[in-house]
Short mmCIF file of C-alpha atoms and ligand atoms in Angstrom, two decimals:
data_model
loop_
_atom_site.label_atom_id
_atom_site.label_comp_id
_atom_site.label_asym_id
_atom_site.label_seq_id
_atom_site.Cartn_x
_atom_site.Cartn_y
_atom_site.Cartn_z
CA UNK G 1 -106.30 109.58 67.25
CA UNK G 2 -104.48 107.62 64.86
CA UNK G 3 -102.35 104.56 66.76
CA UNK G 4 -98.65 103.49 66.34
CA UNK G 5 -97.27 100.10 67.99
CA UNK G 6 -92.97 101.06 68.49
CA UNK G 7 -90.90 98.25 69.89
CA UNK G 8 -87.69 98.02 71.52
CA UNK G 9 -85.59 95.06 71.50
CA UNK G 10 -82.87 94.41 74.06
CA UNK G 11 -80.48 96.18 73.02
CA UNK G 12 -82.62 98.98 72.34
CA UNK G 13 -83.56 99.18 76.40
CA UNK G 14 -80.28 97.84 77.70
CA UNK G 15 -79.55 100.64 80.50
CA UNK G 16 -81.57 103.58 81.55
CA UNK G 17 -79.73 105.76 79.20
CA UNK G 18 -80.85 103.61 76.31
CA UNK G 19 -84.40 103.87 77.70
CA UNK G 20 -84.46 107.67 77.97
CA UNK G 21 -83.00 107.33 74.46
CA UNK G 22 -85.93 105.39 73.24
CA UNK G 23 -88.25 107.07 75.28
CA UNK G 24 -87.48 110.34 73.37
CA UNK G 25 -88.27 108.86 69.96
CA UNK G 26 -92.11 107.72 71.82
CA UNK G 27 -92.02 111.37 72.49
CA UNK G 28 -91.41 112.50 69.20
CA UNK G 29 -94.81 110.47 67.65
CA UNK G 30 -96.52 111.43 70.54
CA UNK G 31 -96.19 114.97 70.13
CA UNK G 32 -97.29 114.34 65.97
CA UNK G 33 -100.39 113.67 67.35
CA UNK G 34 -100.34 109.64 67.80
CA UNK G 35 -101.21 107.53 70.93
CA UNK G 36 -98.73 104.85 70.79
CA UNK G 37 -98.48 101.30 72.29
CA UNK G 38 -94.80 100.58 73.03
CA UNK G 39 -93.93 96.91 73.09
CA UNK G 40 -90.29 96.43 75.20
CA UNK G 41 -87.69 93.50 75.35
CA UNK G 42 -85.95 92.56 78.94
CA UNK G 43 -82.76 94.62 78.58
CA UNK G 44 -80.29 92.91 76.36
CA UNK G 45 -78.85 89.42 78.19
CA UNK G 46 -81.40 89.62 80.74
CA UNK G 47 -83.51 86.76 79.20
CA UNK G 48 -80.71 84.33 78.51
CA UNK G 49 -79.38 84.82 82.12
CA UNK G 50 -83.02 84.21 83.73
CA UNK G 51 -83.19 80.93 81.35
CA UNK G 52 -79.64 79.56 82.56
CA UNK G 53 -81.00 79.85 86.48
CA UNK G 54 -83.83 77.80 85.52
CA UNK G 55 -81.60 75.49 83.78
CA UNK G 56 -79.06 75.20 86.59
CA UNK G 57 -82.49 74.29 89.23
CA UNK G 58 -84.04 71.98 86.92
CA UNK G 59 -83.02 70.20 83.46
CA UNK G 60 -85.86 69.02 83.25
CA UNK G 61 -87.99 72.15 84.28
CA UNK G 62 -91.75 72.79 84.81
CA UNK G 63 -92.26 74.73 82.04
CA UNK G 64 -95.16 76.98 83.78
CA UNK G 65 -92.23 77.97 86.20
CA UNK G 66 -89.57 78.61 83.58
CA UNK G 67 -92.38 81.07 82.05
CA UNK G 68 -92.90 82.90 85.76
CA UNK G 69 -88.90 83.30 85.95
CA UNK G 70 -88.31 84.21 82.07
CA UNK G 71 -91.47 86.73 81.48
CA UNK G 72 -90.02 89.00 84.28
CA UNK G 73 -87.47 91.08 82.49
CA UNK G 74 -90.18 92.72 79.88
CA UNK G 75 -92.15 93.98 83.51
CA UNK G 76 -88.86 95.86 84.78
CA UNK G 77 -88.66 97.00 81.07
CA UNK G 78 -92.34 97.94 80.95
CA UNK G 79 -92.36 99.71 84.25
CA UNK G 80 -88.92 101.65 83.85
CA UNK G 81 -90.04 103.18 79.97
CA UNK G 82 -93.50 104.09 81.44
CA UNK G 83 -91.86 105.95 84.56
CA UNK G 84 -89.12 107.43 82.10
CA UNK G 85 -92.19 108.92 79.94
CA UNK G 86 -93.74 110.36 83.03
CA UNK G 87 -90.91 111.90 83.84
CA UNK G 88 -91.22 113.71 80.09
CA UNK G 89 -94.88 114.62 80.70
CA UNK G 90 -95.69 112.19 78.60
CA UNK G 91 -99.22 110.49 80.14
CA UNK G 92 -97.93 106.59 79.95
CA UNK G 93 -98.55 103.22 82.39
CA UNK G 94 -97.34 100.48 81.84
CA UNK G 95 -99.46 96.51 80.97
CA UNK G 96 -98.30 93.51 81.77
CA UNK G 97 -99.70 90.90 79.98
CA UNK G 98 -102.38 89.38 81.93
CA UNK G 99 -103.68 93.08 82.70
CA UNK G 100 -104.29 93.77 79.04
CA UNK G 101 -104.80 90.44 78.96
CA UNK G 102 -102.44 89.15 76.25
CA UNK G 103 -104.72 85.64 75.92
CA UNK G 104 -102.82 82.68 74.46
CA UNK G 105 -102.61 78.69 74.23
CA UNK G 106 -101.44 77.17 77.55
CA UNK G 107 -98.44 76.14 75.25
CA UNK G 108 -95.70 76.88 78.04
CA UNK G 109 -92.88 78.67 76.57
CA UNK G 110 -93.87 78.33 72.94
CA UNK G 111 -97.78 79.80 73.74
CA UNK G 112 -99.44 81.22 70.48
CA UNK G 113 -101.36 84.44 70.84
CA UNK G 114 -105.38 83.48 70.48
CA UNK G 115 -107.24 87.06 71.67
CA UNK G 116 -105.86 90.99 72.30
CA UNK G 117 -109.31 92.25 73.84
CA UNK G 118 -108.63 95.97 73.17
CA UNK G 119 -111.00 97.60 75.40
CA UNK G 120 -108.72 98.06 78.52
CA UNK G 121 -106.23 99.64 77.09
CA UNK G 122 -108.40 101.50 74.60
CA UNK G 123 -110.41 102.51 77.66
CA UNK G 124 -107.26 104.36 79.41
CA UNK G 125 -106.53 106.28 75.60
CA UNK G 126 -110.24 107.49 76.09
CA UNK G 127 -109.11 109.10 80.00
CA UNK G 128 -105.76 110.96 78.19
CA UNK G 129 -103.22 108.19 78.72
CA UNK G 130 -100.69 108.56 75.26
CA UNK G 131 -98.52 105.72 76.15
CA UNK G 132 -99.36 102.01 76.89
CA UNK G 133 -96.42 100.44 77.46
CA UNK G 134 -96.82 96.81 77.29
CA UNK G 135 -94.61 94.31 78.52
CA UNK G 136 -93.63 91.89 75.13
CA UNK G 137 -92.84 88.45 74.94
CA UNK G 138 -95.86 87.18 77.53
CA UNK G 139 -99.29 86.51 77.71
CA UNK G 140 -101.95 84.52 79.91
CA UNK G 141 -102.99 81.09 79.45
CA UNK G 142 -106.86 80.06 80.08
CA UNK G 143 -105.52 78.14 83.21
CA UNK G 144 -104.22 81.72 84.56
CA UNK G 145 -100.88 80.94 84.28
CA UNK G 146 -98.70 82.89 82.75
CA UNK G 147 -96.92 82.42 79.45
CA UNK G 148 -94.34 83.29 77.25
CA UNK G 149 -94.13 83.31 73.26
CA UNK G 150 -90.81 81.66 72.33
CA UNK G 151 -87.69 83.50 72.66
CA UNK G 152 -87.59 86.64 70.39
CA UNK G 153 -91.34 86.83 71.08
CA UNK G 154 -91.87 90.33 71.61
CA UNK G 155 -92.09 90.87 67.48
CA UNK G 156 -94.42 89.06 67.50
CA UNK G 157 -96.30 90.79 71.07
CA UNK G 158 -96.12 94.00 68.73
CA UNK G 159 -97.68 92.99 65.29
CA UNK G 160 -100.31 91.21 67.46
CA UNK G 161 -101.00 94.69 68.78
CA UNK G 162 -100.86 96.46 65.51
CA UNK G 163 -103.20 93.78 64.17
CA UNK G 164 -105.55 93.74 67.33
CA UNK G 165 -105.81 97.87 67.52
CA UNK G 166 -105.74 98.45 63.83
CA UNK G 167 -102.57 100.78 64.11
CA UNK G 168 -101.24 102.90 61.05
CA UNK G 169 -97.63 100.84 61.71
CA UNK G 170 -96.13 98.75 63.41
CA UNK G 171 -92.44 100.05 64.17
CA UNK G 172 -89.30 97.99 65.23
CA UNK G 173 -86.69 99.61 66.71
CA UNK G 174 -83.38 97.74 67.19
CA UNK G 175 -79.39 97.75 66.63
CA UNK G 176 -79.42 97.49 62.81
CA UNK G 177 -80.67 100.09 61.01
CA UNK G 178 -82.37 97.47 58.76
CA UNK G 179 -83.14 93.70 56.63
CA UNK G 180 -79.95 93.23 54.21
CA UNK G 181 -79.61 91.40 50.99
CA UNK G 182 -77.21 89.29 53.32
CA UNK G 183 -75.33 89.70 56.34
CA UNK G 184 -72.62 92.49 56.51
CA UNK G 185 -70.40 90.52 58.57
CA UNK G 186 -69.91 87.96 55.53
CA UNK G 187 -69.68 90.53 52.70
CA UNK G 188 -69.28 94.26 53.31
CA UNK G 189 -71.54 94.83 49.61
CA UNK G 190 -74.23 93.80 51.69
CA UNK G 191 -77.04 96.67 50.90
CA UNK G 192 -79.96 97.34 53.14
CA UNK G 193 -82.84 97.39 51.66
CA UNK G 194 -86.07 99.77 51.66
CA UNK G 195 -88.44 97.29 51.00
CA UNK G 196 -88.58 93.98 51.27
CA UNK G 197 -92.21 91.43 50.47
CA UNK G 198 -93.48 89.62 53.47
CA UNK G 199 -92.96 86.58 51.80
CA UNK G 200 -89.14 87.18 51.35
CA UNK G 201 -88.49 87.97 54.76
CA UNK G 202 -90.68 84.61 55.80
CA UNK G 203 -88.57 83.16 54.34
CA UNK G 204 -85.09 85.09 55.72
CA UNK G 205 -86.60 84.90 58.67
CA UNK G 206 -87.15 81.08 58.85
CA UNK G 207 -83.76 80.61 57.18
CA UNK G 208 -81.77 82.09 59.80
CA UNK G 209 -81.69 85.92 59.34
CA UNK G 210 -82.61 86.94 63.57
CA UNK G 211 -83.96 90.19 62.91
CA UNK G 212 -87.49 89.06 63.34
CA UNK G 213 -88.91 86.31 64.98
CA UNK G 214 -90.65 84.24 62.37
CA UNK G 215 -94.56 83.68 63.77
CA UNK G 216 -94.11 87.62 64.10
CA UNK G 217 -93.97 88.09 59.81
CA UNK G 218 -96.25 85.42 59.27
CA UNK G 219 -98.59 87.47 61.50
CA UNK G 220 -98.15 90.64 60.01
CA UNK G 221 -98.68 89.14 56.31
CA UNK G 222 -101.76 87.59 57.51
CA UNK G 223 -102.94 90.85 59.23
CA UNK G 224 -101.61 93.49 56.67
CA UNK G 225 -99.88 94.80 59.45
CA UNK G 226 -96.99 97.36 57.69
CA UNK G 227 -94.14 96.38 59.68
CA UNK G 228 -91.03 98.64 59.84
CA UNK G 229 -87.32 97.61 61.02
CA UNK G 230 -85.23 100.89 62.38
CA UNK G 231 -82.48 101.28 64.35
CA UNK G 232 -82.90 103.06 67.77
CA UNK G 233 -79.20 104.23 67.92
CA UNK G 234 -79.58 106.91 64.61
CA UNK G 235 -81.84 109.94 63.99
CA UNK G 236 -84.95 108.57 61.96
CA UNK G 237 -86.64 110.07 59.14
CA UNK G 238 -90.02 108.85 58.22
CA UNK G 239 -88.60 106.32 55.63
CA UNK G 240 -85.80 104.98 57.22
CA UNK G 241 -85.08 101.37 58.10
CA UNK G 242 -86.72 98.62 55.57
CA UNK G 243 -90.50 98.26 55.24
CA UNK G 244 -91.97 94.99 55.30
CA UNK G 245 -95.23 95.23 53.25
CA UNK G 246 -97.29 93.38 50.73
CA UNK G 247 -95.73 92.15 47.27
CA UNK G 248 -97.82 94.68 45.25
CA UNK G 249 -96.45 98.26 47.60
CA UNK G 250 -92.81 97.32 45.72
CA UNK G 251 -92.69 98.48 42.33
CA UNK G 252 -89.06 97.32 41.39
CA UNK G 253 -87.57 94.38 42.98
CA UNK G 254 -84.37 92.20 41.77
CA UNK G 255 -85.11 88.87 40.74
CA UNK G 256 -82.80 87.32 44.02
CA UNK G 257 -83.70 89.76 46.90
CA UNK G 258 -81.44 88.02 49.41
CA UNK G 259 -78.82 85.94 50.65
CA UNK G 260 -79.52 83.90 53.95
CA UNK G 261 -77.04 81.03 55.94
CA UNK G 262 -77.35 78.92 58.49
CA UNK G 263 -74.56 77.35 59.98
CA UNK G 264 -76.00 74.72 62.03
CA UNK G 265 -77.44 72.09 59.61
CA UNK G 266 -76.14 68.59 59.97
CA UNK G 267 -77.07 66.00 56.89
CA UNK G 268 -78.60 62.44 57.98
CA UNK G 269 -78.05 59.33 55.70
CA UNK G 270 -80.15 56.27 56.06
CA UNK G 271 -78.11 53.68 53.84
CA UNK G 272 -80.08 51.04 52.21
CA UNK G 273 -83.60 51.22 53.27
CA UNK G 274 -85.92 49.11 52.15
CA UNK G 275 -87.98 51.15 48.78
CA UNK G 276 -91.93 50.14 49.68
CA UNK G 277 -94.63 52.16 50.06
CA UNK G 278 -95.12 53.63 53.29
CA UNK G 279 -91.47 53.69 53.73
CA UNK G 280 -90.99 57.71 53.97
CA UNK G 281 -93.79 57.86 56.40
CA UNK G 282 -91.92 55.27 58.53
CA UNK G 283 -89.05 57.26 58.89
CA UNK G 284 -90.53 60.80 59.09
CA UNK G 285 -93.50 59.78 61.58
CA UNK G 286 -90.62 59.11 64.56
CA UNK G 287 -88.45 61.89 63.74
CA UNK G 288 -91.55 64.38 63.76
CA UNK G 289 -92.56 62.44 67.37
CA UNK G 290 -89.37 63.04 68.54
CA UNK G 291 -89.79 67.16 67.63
CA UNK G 292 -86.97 67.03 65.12
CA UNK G 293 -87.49 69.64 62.84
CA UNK G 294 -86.62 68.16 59.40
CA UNK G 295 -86.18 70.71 56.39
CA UNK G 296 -84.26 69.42 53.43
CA UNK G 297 -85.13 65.71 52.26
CA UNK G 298 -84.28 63.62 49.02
CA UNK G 299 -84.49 60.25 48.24
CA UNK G 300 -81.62 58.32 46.22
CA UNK G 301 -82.19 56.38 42.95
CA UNK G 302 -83.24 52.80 44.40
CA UNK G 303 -81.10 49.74 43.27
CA UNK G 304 -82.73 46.15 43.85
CA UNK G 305 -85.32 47.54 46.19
CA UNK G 306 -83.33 49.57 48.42
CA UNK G 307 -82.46 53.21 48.50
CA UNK G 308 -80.74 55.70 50.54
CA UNK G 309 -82.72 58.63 52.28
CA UNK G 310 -80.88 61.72 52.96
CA UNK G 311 -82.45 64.60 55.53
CA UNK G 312 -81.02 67.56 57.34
CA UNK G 313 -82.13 68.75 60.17
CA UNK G 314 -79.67 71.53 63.01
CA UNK G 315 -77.04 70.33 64.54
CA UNK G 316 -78.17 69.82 67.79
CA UNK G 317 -81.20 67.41 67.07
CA UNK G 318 -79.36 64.86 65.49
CA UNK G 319 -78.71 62.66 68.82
CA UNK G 320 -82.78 63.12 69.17
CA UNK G 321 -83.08 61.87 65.16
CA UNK G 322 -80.43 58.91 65.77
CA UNK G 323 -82.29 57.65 69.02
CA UNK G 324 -85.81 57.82 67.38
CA UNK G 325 -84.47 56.03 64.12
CA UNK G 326 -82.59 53.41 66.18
CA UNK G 327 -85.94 52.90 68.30
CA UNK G 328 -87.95 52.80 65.61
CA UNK G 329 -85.36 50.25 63.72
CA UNK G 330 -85.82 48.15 67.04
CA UNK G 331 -89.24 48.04 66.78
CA UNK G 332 -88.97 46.96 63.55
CA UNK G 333 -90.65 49.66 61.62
CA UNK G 334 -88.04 50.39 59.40
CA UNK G 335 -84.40 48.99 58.37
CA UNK G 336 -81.39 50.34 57.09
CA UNK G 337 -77.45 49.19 56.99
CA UNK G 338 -76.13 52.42 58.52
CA UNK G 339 -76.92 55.98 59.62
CA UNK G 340 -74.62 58.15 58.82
CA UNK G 341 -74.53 61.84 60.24
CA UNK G 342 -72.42 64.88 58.72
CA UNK G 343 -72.46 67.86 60.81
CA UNK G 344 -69.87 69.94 58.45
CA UNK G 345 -72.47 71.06 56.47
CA UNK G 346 -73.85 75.11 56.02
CA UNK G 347 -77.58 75.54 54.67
CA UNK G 348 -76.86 78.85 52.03
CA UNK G 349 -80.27 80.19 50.40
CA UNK G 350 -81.30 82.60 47.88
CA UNK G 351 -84.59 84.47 48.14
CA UNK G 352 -86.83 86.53 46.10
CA UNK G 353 -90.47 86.37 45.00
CA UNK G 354 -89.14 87.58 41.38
CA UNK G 355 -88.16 83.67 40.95
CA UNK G 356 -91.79 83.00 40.25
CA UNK G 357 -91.63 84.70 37.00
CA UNK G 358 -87.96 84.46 36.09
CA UNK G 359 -86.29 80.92 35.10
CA UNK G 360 -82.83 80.22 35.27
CA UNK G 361 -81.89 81.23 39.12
CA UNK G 362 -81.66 78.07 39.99
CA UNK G 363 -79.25 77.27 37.10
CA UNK G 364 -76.78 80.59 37.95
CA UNK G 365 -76.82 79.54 41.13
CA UNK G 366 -75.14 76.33 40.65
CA UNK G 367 -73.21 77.51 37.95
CA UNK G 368 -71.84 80.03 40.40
CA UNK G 369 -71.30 77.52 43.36
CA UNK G 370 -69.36 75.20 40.57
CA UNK G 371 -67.48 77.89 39.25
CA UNK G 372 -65.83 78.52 43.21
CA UNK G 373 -65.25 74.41 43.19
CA UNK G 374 -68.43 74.22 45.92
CA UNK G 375 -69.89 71.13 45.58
CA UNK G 376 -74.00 70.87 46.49
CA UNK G 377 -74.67 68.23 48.55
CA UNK G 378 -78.46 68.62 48.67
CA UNK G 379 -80.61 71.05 47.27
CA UNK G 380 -84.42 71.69 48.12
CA UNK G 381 -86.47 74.30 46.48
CA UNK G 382 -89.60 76.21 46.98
CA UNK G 383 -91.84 78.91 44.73
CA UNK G 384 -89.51 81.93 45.67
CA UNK G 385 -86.54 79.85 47.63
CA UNK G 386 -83.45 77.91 46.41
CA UNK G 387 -81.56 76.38 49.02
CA UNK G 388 -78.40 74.12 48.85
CA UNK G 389 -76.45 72.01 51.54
CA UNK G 390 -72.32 72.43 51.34
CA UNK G 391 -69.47 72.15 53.17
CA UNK G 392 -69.15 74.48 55.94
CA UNK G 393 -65.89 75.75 55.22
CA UNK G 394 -67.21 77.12 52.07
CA UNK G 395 -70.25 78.82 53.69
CA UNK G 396 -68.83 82.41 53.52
CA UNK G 397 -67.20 81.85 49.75
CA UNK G 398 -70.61 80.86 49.19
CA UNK G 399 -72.72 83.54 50.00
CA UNK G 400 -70.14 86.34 49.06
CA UNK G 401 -69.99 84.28 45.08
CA UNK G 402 -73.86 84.43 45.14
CA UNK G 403 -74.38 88.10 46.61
CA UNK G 404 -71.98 89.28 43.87
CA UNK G 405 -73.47 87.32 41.04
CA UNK G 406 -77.10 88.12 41.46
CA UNK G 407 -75.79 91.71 41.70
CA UNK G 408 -77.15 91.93 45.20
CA UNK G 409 -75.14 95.33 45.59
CA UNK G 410 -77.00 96.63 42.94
CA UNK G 411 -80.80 98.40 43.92
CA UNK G 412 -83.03 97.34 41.01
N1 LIG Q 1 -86.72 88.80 75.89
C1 LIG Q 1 -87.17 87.70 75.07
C2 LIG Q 1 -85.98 87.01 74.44
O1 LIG Q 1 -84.86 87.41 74.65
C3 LIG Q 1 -88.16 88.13 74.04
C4 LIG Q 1 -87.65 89.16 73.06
O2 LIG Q 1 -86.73 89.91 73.36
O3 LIG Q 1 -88.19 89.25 71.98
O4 LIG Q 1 -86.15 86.04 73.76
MG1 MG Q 2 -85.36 90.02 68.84
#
């Protein structure tokens, strides 16, 4: 019988009635004719309240505990949707993750999926089961332990499913009905879109949009997987939501596809650094040690031998950044006069894989920012990406200026 993965995010599963609700919409594929693996979230807040008990035990945590304690709100979920389709006639059990097993890396709380054997679960689909409802988000590691996948890991539980049983789609339900050119808080023009390449929304993704967890795209464009967003509170037609899908399933695209922010970006300033070979690697080497995620860089015009190196990295890794500069200063790796750190700054990006072919977004763009008095602090770049630094307080302006002069609200 043809397959179909659906998941439910939090919000999606937050009380029973929301888990009757979703339950019905399993029904309705099942009784098309599909078998269906259903991938559930804890209900909504039920993560973030397990991880703030750990917290208040232990700072400094075990992490192999923190993933027994935090895993355990997908197994209510799992068990409650599975009972809830019984109670339909609807033949369903539910999986935890070592029972499929879910097999990843023994990387505690950050574990990467290696192995979905499928012939458990395919096993039970041979006996008349309809439903396997599998608990998202955790896995086993080859110690036995259990794991979990980073938070907003059960995405990427269900493309790994899709991928690993070769189903028609992979289906996310959650509580917007879609991927928008930006976000509708910011400007109400925002459109949502019915397509959208996997490379785009790699790239939303990364930048800050939360409707998917990253690894869970980058999965699904490795994998082909056609990967749907819906929202679980509306009727759904068979095209609703936005489809996620290769470049060449989108006939017309815009040229600047989307819109993405993040708030929490601080900018780093080395003053005066020494400018000799090896000198980058000096600087970056401790920082990446220290796990600080470093996006934007650029290195100043050097006077006399020195320069200034500017980086950004979020907000809250810049008192890891300062310690493993000042340490590394100590040690006399590298020297600098100052280190300054500005954490009024907004990260605003444009998107779309059209920018490959079409010059000049780069230049609109900054005409546009000008135009509104914005100035650019940094700007970094990639094949289909544009990305400036600014001011926070402009961060809205921003991204309302560019959504209305790339004609966002437009379709193509
Ligand atoms: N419940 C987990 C979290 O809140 C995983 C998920 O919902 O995707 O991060
Ligand atoms: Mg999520």
């Amino acid at each position: 019988m043809p397959l179909l993965v659906m998941k439910f995010g939090g919000t999606s599963v937050a009380n029973i009635d929301r888990i009757r609700r979703a339950a019905k919409r399993v029904g309705v594929e099942v009784a098309k004719g599909y078998d269906v693996i259903v991938i559930v979230s804890a209900m909504a807040g039920r993560t973030n309240e397990l991880v703030e008990w750990v917290e208040d035990i232990s700072p400094l945590y075990d992490a192999r505990e923190y993933d027994a304690v935090v895993s355990s709100g997908e197994v209510v979920t799992a068990g409650l949707m599975a009972l809830t389709l019984q109670e339909m006639d609807v033949p369903a059990r539910s999986w935890q993750g070592w029972q499929v097993p879910v097999l990843t890396t023994s990387a505690h709380s950050a574990a990467r999926i290696d192995e979905i054997p499928t012939d458990n679960i395919n096993a039970k689909f041979g006996e008349g089961m309809r439903v396997a409802v599998v608990a998202g988000f955790q896995g086993l590691s080859p110690e036995g332990r259990i794991t979990t996948l980073g938070r907003g890991g059960s995405d990427t539980t269900a493309v790994a499913f899709a991928a690993a049983f070769g189903a028609e789609r992979c289906d996310i339900y959650t509580d917007v009905d879609g991927v928008y050119t930006t976000d509708p808080r910011i400007t109400d023009k925002a459109r949502k879109l019915d397509r959208i390449a996997f490379e785009e929304m790699l790239e939303l993704a990364s930048l800050g949009a939360k409707v998917l967890q990253t690894r869970s795209v980058e999965l699904a464009m490795r994998y082909n997987v056609k990967l749907r967003v819906l929202s679980s509170f509306e009727e759904q037609s068979d095209d609703a939501g936005t489809l996620v899908c290769a470049e060449e399933e989108i006939v017309e695209s815009n040229v600047v596809n989307g819109i993405a922010y993040s708030r929490d970006e601080a900018k780093m300033t080395l003053i005066s650094v020494a400018d000799r070979p090896g000198i980058a690697a000096a600087i970056f080497m401790p920082l990446s040690e220290a796990g600080v995620n470093v996006d934007m860089i650029v290195q100043n015009i050097s006077e006399e031998g020195r320069t200034d190196m500017t980086f950004s990295c979020p907000t809250n890794q810049v008192k890891r950044a300062e310690q493993a500069l000042q340490e590394a200063k100590a040690r006399g790796e590298i020297n600098f006069h100052d280190l300054v750190a500005d954490t009024n700054v907004a990260k605003v990006s444009a998107v779309g894989i059209g920018m490959r072919s079409q010059s000049g977004v780069a230049a609109q763009m900054f005409k546009t920012l000008s135009d509104e008095g914005i100035n650019i602090k940094v700007i970094a770049t990639s094949e289909i990406k544009i990305s400036v630094l600014i001011d926070r307080k402009y961060m809205e302006l921003a991204v309302q200026a560019l959504h209305d002069a790339f004609e966002l609200d437009k379709a193509a």
